[in-house]
Coordinates of C-alpha atoms in Angstrom, one line a residue:
Chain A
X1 CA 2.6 -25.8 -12.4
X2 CA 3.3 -25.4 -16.4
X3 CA 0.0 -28.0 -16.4
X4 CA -2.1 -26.0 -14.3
X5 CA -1.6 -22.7 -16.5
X6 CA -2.5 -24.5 -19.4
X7 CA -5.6 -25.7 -18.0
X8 CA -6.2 -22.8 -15.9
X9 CA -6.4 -21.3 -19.8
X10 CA -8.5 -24.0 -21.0
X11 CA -11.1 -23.2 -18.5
X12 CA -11.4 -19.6 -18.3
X13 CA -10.7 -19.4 -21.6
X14 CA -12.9 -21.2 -23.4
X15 CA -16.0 -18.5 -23.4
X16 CA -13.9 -15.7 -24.8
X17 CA -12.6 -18.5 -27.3
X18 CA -16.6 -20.0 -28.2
X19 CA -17.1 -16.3 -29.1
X20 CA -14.7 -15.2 -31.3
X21 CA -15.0 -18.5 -33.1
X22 CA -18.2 -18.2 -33.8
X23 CA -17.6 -14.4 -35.2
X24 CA -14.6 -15.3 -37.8
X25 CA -16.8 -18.5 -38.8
X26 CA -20.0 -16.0 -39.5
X27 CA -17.9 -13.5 -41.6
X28 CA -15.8 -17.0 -43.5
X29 CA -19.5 -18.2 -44.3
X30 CA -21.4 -14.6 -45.0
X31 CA -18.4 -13.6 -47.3
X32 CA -18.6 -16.7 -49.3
X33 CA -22.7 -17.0 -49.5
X34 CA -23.0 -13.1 -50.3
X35 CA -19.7 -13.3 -52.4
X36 CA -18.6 -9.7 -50.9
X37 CA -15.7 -8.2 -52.9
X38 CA -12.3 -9.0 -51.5
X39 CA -11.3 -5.2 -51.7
X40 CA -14.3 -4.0 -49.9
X41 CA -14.3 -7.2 -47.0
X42 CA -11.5 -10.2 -47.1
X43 CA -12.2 -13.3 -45.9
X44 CA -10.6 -14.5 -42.7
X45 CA -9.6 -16.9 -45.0
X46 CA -8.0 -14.9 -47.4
X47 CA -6.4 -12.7 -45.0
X48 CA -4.9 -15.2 -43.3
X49 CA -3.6 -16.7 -46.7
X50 CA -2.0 -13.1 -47.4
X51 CA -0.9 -13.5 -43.5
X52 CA 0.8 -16.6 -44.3
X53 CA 2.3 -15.8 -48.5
X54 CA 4.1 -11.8 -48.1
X55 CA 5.5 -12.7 -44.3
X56 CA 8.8 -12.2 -45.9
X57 CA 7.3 -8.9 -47.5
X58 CA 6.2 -7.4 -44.7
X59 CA 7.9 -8.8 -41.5
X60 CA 10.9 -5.8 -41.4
X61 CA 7.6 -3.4 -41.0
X62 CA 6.6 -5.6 -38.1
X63 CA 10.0 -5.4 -36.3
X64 CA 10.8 -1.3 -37.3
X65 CA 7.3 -1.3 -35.3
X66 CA 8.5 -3.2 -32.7
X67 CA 11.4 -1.2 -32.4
X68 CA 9.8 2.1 -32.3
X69 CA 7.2 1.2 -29.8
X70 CA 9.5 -0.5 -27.2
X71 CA 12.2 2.5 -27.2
X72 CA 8.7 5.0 -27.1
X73 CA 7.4 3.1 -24.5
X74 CA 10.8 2.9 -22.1
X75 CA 11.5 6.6 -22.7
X76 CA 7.4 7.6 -22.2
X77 CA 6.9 5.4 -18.7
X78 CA 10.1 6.9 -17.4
X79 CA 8.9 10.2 -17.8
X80 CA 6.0 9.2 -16.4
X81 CA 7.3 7.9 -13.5
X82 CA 9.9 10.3 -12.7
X83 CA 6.7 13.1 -13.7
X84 CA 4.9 11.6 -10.6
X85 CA 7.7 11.1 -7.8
X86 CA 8.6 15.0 -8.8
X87 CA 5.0 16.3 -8.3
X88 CA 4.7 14.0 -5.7
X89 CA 7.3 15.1 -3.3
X90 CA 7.4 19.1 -4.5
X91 CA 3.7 19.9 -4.0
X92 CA 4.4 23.3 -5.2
X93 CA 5.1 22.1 -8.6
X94 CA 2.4 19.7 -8.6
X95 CA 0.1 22.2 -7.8
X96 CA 2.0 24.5 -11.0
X97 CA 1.9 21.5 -13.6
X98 CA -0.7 19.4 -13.0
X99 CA -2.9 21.4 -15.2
X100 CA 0.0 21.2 -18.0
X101 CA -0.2 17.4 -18.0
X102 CA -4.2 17.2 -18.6
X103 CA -3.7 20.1 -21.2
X104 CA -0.8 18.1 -23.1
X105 CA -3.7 14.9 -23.4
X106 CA -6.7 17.4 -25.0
X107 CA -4.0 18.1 -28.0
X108 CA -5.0 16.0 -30.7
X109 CA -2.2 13.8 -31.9
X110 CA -3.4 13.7 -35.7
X111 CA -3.3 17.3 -35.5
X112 CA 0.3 17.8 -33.2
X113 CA 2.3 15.1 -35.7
X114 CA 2.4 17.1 -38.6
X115 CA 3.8 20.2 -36.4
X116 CA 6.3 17.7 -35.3
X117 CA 7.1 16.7 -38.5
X118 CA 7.7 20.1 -39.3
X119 CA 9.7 21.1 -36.9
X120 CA 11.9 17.8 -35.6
X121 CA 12.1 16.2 -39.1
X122 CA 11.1 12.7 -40.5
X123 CA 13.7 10.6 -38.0
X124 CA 12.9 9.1 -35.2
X125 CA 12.8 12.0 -33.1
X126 CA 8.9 13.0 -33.5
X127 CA 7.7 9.6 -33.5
X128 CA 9.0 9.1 -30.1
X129 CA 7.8 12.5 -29.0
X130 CA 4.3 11.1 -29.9
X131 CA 4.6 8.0 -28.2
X132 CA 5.9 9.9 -25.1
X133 CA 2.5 12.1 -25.1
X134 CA 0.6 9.0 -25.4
X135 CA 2.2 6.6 -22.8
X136 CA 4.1 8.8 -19.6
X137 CA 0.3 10.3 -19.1
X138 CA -1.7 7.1 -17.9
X139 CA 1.6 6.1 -15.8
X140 CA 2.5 9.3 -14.1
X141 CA -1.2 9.8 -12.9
X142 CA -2.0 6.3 -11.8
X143 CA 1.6 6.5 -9.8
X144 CA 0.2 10.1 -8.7
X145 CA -2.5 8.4 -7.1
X146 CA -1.1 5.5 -6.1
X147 CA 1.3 7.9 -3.8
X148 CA -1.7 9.7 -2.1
X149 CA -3.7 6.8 -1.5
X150 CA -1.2 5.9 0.9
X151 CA -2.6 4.3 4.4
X152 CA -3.0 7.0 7.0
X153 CA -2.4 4.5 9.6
X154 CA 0.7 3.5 7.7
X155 CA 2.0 7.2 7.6
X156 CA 1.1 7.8 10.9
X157 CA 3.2 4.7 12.3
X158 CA 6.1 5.6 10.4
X159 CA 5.9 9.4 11.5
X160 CA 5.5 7.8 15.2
X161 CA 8.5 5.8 14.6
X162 CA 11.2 8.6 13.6
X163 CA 10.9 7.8 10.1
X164 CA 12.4 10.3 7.6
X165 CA 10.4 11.9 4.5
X166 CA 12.7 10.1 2.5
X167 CA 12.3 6.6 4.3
X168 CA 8.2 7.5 4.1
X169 CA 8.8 7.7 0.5
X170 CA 11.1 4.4 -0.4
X171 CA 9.7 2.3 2.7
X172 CA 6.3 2.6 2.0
X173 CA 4.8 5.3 -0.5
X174 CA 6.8 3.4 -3.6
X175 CA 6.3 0.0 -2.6
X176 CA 2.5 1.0 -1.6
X177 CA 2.1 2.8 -5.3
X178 CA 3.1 -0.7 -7.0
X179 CA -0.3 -2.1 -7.8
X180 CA -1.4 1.3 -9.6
X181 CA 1.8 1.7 -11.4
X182 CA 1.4 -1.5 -12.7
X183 CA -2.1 -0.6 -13.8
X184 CA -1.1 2.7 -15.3
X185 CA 1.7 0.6 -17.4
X186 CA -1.0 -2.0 -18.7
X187 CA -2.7 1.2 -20.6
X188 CA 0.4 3.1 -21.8
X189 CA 1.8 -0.4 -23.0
X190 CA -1.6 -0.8 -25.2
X191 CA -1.5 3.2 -26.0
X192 CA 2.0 2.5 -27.1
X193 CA 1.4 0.4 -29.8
X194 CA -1.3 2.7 -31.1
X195 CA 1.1 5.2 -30.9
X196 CA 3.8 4.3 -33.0
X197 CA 1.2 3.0 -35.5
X198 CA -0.1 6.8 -35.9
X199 CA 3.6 8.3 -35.6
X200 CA 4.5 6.4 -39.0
X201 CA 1.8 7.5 -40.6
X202 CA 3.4 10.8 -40.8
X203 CA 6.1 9.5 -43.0
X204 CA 8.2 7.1 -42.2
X205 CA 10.4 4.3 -44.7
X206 CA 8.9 1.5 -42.8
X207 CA 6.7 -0.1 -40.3
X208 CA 3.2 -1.4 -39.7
X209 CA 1.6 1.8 -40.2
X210 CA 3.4 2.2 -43.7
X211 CA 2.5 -0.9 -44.6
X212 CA -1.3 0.1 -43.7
X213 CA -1.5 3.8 -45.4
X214 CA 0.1 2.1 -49.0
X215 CA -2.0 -1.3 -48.4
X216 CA -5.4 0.5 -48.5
X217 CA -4.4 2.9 -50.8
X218 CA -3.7 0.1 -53.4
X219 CA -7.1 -1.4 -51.8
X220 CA -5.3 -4.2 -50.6
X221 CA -8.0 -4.6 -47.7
X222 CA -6.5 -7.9 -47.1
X223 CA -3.4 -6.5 -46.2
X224 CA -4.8 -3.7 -43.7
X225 CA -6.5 -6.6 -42.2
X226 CA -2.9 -8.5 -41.5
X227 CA -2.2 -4.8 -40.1
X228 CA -4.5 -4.9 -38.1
X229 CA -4.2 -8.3 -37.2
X230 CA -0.5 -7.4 -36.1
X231 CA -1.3 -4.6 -34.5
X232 CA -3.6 -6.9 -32.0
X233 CA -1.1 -9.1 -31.5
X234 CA 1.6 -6.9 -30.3
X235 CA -1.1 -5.1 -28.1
X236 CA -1.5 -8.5 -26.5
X237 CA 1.9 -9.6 -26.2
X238 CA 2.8 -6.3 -24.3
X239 CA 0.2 -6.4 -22.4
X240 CA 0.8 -10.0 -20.7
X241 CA 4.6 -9.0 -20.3
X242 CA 3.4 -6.3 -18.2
X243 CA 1.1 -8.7 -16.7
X244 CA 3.9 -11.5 -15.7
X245 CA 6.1 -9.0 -14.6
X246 CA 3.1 -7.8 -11.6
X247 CA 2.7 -11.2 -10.8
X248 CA 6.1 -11.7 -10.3
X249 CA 6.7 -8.4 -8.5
X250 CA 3.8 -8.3 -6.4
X251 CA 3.1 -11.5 -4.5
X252 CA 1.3 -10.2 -1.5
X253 CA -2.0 -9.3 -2.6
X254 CA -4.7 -11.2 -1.1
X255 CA -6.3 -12.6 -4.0
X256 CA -9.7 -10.8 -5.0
X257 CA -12.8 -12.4 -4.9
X258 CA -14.2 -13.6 -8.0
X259 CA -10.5 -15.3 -8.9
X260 CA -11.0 -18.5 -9.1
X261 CA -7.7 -20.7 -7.7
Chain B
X1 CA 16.1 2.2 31.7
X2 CA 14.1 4.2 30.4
X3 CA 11.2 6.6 32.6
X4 CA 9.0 9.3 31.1
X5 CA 7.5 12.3 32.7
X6 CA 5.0 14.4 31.2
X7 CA 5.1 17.9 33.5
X8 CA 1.8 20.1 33.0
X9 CA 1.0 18.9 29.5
X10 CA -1.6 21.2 28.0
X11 CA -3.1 21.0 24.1
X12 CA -6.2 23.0 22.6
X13 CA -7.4 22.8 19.0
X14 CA -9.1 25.6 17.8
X15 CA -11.3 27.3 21.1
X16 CA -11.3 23.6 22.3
X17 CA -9.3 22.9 25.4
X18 CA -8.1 18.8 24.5
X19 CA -5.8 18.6 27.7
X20 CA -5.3 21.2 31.2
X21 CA -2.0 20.7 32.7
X22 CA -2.2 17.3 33.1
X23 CA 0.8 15.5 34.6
X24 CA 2.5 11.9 34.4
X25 CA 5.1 10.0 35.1
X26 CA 6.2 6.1 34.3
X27 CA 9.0 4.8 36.4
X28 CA 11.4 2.6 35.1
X29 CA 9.6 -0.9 34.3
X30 CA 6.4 0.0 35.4
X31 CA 3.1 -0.5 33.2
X32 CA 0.6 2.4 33.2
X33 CA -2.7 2.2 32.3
X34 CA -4.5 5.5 31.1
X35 CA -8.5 4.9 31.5
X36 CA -11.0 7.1 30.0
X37 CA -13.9 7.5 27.6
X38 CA -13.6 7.7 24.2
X39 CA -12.9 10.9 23.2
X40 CA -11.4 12.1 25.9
X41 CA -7.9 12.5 24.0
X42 CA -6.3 9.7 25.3
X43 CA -4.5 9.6 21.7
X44 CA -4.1 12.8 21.4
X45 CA -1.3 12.3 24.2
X46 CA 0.4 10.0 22.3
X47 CA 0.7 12.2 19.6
X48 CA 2.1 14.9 21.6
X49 CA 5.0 12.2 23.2
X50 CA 5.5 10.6 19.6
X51 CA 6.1 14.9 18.3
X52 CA 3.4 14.5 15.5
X53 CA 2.0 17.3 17.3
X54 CA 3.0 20.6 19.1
X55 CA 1.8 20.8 22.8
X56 CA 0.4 24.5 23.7
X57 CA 2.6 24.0 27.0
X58 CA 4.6 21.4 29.4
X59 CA 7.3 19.7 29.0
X60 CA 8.2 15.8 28.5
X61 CA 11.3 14.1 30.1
X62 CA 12.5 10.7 29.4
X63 CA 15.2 9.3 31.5
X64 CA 15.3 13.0 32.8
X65 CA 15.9 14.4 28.7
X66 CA 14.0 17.1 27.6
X67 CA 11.9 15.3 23.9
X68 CA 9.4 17.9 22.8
X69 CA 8.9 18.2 19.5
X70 CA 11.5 15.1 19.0
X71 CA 10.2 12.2 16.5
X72 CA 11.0 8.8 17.1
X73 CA 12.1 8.7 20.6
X74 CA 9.1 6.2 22.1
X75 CA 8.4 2.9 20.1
X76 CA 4.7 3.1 19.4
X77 CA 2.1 0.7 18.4
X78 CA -1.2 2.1 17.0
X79 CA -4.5 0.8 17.4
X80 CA -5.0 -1.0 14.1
X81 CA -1.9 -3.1 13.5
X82 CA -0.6 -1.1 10.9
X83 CA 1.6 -3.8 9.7
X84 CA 2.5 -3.3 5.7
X85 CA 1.4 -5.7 3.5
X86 CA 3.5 -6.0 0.8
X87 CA 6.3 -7.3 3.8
X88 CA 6.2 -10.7 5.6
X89 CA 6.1 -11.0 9.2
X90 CA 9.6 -10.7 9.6
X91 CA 10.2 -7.5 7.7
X92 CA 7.5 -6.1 8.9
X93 CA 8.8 -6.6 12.7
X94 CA 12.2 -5.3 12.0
X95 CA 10.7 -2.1 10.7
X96 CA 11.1 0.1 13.5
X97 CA 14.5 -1.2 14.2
X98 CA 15.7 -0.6 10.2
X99 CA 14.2 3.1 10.9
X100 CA 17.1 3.7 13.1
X101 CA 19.8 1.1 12.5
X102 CA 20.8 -2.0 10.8
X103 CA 18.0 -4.7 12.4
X104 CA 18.7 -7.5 13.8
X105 CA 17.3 -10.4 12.4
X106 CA 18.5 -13.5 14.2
X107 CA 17.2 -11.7 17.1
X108 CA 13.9 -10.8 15.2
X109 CA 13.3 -14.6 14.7
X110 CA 13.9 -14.9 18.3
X111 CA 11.4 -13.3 19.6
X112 CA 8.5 -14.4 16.6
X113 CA 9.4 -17.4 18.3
X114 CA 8.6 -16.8 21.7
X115 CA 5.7 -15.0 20.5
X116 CA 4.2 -18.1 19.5
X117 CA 4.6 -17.0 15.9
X118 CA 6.8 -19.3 14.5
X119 CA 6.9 -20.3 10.9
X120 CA 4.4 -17.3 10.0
X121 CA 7.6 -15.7 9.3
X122 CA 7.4 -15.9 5.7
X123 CA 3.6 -15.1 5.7
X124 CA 2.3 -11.9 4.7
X125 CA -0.1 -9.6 6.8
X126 CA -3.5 -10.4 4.8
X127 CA -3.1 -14.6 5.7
X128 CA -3.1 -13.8 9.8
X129 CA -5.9 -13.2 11.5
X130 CA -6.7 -9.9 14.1
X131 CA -5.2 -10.9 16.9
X132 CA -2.1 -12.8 15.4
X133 CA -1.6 -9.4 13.6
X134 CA -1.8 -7.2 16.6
X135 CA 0.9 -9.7 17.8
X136 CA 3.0 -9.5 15.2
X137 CA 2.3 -5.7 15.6
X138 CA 3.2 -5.7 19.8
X139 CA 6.3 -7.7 18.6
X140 CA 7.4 -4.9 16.4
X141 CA 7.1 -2.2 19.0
X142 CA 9.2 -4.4 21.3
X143 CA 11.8 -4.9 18.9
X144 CA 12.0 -1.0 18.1
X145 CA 15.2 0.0 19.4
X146 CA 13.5 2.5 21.6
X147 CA 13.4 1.0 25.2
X148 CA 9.7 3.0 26.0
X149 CA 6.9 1.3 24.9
X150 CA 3.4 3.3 24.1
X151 CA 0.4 1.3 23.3
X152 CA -2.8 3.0 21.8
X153 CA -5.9 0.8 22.6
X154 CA -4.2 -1.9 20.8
X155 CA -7.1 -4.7 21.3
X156 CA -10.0 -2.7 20.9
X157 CA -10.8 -4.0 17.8
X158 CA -10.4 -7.7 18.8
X159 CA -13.4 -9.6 20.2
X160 CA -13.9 -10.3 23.9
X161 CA -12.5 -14.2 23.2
X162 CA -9.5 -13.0 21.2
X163 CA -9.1 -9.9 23.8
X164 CA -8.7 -12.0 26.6
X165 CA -6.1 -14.6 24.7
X166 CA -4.1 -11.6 23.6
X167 CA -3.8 -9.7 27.3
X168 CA -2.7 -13.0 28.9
X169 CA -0.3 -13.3 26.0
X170 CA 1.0 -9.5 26.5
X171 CA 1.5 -10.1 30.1
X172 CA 3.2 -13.3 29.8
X173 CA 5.7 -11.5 26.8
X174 CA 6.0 -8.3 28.9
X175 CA 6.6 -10.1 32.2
X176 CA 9.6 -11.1 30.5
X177 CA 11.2 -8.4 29.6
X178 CA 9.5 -5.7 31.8
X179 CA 10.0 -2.7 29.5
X180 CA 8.6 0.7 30.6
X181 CA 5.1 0.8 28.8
X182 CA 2.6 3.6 28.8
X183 CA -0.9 1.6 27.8
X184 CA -4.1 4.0 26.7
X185 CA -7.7 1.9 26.8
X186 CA -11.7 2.3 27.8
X187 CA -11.7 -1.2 29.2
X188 CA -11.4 -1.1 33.0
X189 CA -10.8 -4.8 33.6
X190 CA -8.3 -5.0 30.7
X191 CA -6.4 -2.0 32.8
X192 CA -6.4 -3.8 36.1
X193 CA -5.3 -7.0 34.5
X194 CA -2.6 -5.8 33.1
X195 CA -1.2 -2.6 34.8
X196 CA 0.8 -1.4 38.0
X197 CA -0.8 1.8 38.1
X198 CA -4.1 3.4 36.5
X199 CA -4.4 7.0 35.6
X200 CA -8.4 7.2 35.3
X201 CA -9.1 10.7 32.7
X202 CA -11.7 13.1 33.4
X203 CA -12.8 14.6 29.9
X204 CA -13.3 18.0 28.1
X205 CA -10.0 18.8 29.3
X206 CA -8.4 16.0 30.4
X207 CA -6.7 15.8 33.6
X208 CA -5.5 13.2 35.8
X209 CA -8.8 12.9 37.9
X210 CA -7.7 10.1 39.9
X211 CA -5.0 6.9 40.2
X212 CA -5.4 3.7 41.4
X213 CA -2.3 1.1 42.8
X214 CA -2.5 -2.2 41.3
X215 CA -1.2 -4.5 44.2
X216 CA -2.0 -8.0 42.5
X217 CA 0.5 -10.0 42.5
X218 CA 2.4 -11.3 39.2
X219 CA 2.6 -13.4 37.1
X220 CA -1.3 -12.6 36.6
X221 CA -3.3 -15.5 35.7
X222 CA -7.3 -15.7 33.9
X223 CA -8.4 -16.8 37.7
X224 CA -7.5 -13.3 38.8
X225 CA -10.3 -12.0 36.7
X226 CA -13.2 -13.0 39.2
X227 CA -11.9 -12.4 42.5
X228 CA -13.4 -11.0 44.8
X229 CA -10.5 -8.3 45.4
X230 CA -10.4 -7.4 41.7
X231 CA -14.2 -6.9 41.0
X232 CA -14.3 -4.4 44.4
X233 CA -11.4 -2.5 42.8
X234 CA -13.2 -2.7 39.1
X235 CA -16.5 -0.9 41.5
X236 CA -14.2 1.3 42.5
X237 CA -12.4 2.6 39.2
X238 CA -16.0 2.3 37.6
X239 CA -17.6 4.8 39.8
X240 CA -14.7 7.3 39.1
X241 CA -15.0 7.2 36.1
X242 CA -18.8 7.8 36.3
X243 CA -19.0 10.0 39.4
X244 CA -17.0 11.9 36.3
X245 CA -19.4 11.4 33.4
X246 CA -22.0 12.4 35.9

């Protein structure tokens, strides 16, 4: 099984893998044969050296990050959720707020953090809030749409068989809204990251996005590159948690098409 | 026991007149076939038993209750099997059962078993094929704990081959345990095969135009199919039923 993954990997893998190789070895060679400033483009080379030498420097902004995102990101996809099975069983209110939702996305979030800054403070509070904005949105309207998707025929059956509005709802609307929760949680979980990144900007004592603002104001453009670098990574990781925890919640989809066994 | 009696059942969407006064009754352990075209709002009866829908008049009666307007009183299985796909077999044929009450599984694995669908039962919907799914669908309805049994055209969707298979393997589960069913279809030799009685439908409204005894004897076997006896009566059901096209 553990054997199969790994070269499950190896084989799908190796394209995406061919390609980004290929791009980091261009940029290593062009950087060295046009000798490009460090300050204006590191080398993969000597970001990963600066990767590698201020880990101790820098690693407590990677975990105040990690911190921050994963309390966002619990708090905004509970919102979500509990945003979707509200307007989803009081139509009335759907009908009143479902504007409100797309509205609260057009605000721009470079331009709503200061205000929040303003008015909750430089704690945690307004960082959150951001993250919130950013993350319940994608869940609560792929949930939203997972509900009313719902199987006619399913409906129908259960409304034939005595079923209750409440049984509709836990028998079959949740369990049939899985697959597009899921899908709604793989974007928020990416957004999330993104989000706290931007909510320390505003001022904050640590984290990735401190790190960031001081390293390219001191045109350390090696270390916005480990920033960024970290940044990808914890995109990545989030993502595949989400990932292995679909898998192992829903194991009866027929398996699409073009996946190979 | 269980019998039903529909009394004067009349239904009109819109201007359009669906069903005039039509009338029915199922006795206790009888199969009834209702024949007509499509169209003819065969379902549409269904849905007025089941309570999805108001009737405009008449009454329905089973075991001499009055159950208009009442949900959940008939089991019911649909024309497309409408099993849910995220439970395997044997969840999904305890589900009308857990609608009401605690199901029963022991008894649940019973009956797969006798369905000829043992060891699907940790399979999910999407790995069976059409007619094992309408079985597993017919196995749901009779584990419902409602003793009444509707079925809506439930092989119309299955090739002639598979059609055949699944009819013999109805009869041979319903010959069993002889439940009161109430069976909606367009195919006239699927109706004689299986049924006691057959209500043949005139359309647009529907009515009871005419009914036909089924005297064969059972258990009903394949042979049946091409005697003489049966394809006289199939002349004779099909010319009622075109006399009413006509």
């Amino acid at each position: 099984m553990f054997y199969n993954s790994i070269k499950k990997i190896f084989i799908q893998g190796w394209l995406p893998f061919t390609v980004i190789t290929v791009i980091i070895i261009t940029w290593q060679l062009s950087s060295m044969f046009f000798s490009i400033p460090s300050w204006l483009l590191p080398a993969p080379s000597v970001i990963l050296e600066e990767a590698v030498t201020g880990f101790e420097a820098y690693i407590h902004h990677v975990i105040s990050t990690i911190n921050l995102t994963v309390i966002g990101f619990l708090i905004g996809i509970s919102v979500g959720l509990v945003v979707a099975v509200m307007l989803h069983l009081l139509p009335k209110l759907r009908e009143a707020f479902y504007p409100l939702m797309i509205l609260s996305q057009n605000i721009p979030i470079i331009v709503l953090a200061p205000l929040l800054v303003i008015w909750f403070g430089f704690g945690m509070l307004p960082k959150i809030i951001i993250i919130v904005l950013v993350c319940f949105f994608p869940v609560a309207i792929a949930t939203l749409d997972g509900f009313r998707q719902t199987s006619h025929e399913l409906i129908h059956y259960m409304q034939m068989a005595g079923a209750t509005k409440k049984q509709i709802f836990t028998k079959l609307e949740l369990p049939h809204a899985l697959p597009a929760i899921f899908s709604g949680l793989k974007i928020s979980a990416t957004y999330s990251v993104m989000g706290a990144v931007i909510s320390e900007w505003l001022g904050a004592n640590e984290g990735i996005g401190v790190y960031m603002t001081l390293a390219s104001s001191s045109f350390r453009t090696d270390r916005v590159f480990v920033a960024i670098l970290f940044i990808m990574v914890l995109c990545l990781v989030f993502f595949s948690i989400i990932i292995t925890l679909e898998k192992m919640l829903i194991k009866w989809q027929p398996r699409g098409k073009g996946e190979k066994r | 026991m269980s019998h039903l009696m529909v009394e004067n059942l009349s239904k009109s969407f819109g201007d359009h007149l669906v069903l005039d006064r039509l009338s029915l009754s199922v006795k206790e352990g009888e199969f009834v076939s209702i024949l007509g075209p499509s169209g003819s709002g065969k379902s549409t009866i269904f849905h007025l038993i089941g309570g999805l829908e108001i009737p405009d008049s008449g009454t329905f009666y089973l075991n001499n209750e009055k159950i208009n307007n009442k949900r959940g009183m008939i089991s019911y299985m649909p024309q497309s099997p409408s099993l849910f796909p995220w439970r395997n077999i044997l969840d999904n044929v305890v589900l009308g059962a857990e609608i009401k009450e605690k199901p029963d599984y022991k008894k649940a694995k019973e009956m797969l078993m006798r369905a000829g669908l043992k060891g699907y039962e940790n399979a999910y919907p999407h790995e069976l094929s059409g007619g094992m799914r309408q079985r597993v669908a017919f196995v749901r309805s009779l584990l419902s704990p409602q003793s009444f049994i509707c079925l809506d055209e439930p092989f119309s969707s299955l090739d002639e081959f598979t059609r055949l298979d699944m009819q013999k393997w109805l009869l041979s589960i319903w010959e069993q345990e002889r439940q009161s069913v109430l069976f909606v279809t367009h195919n006239i030799e699927e109706a004689i095969f299986l049924s006691d009685r057959i209500l043949v439908l005139s359309t647009n409204p529907a009515t009871v135009q005419s009914e036909f005894k089924i005297h064969f004897e059972r258990p009903r076997a394949e042979s049946l199919l091409l005697t003489p006896e049966f394809l006289s009566l199939k002349k004779e059901i099909y010319l009622a039923l075109r006399g009413e096209l006509m």
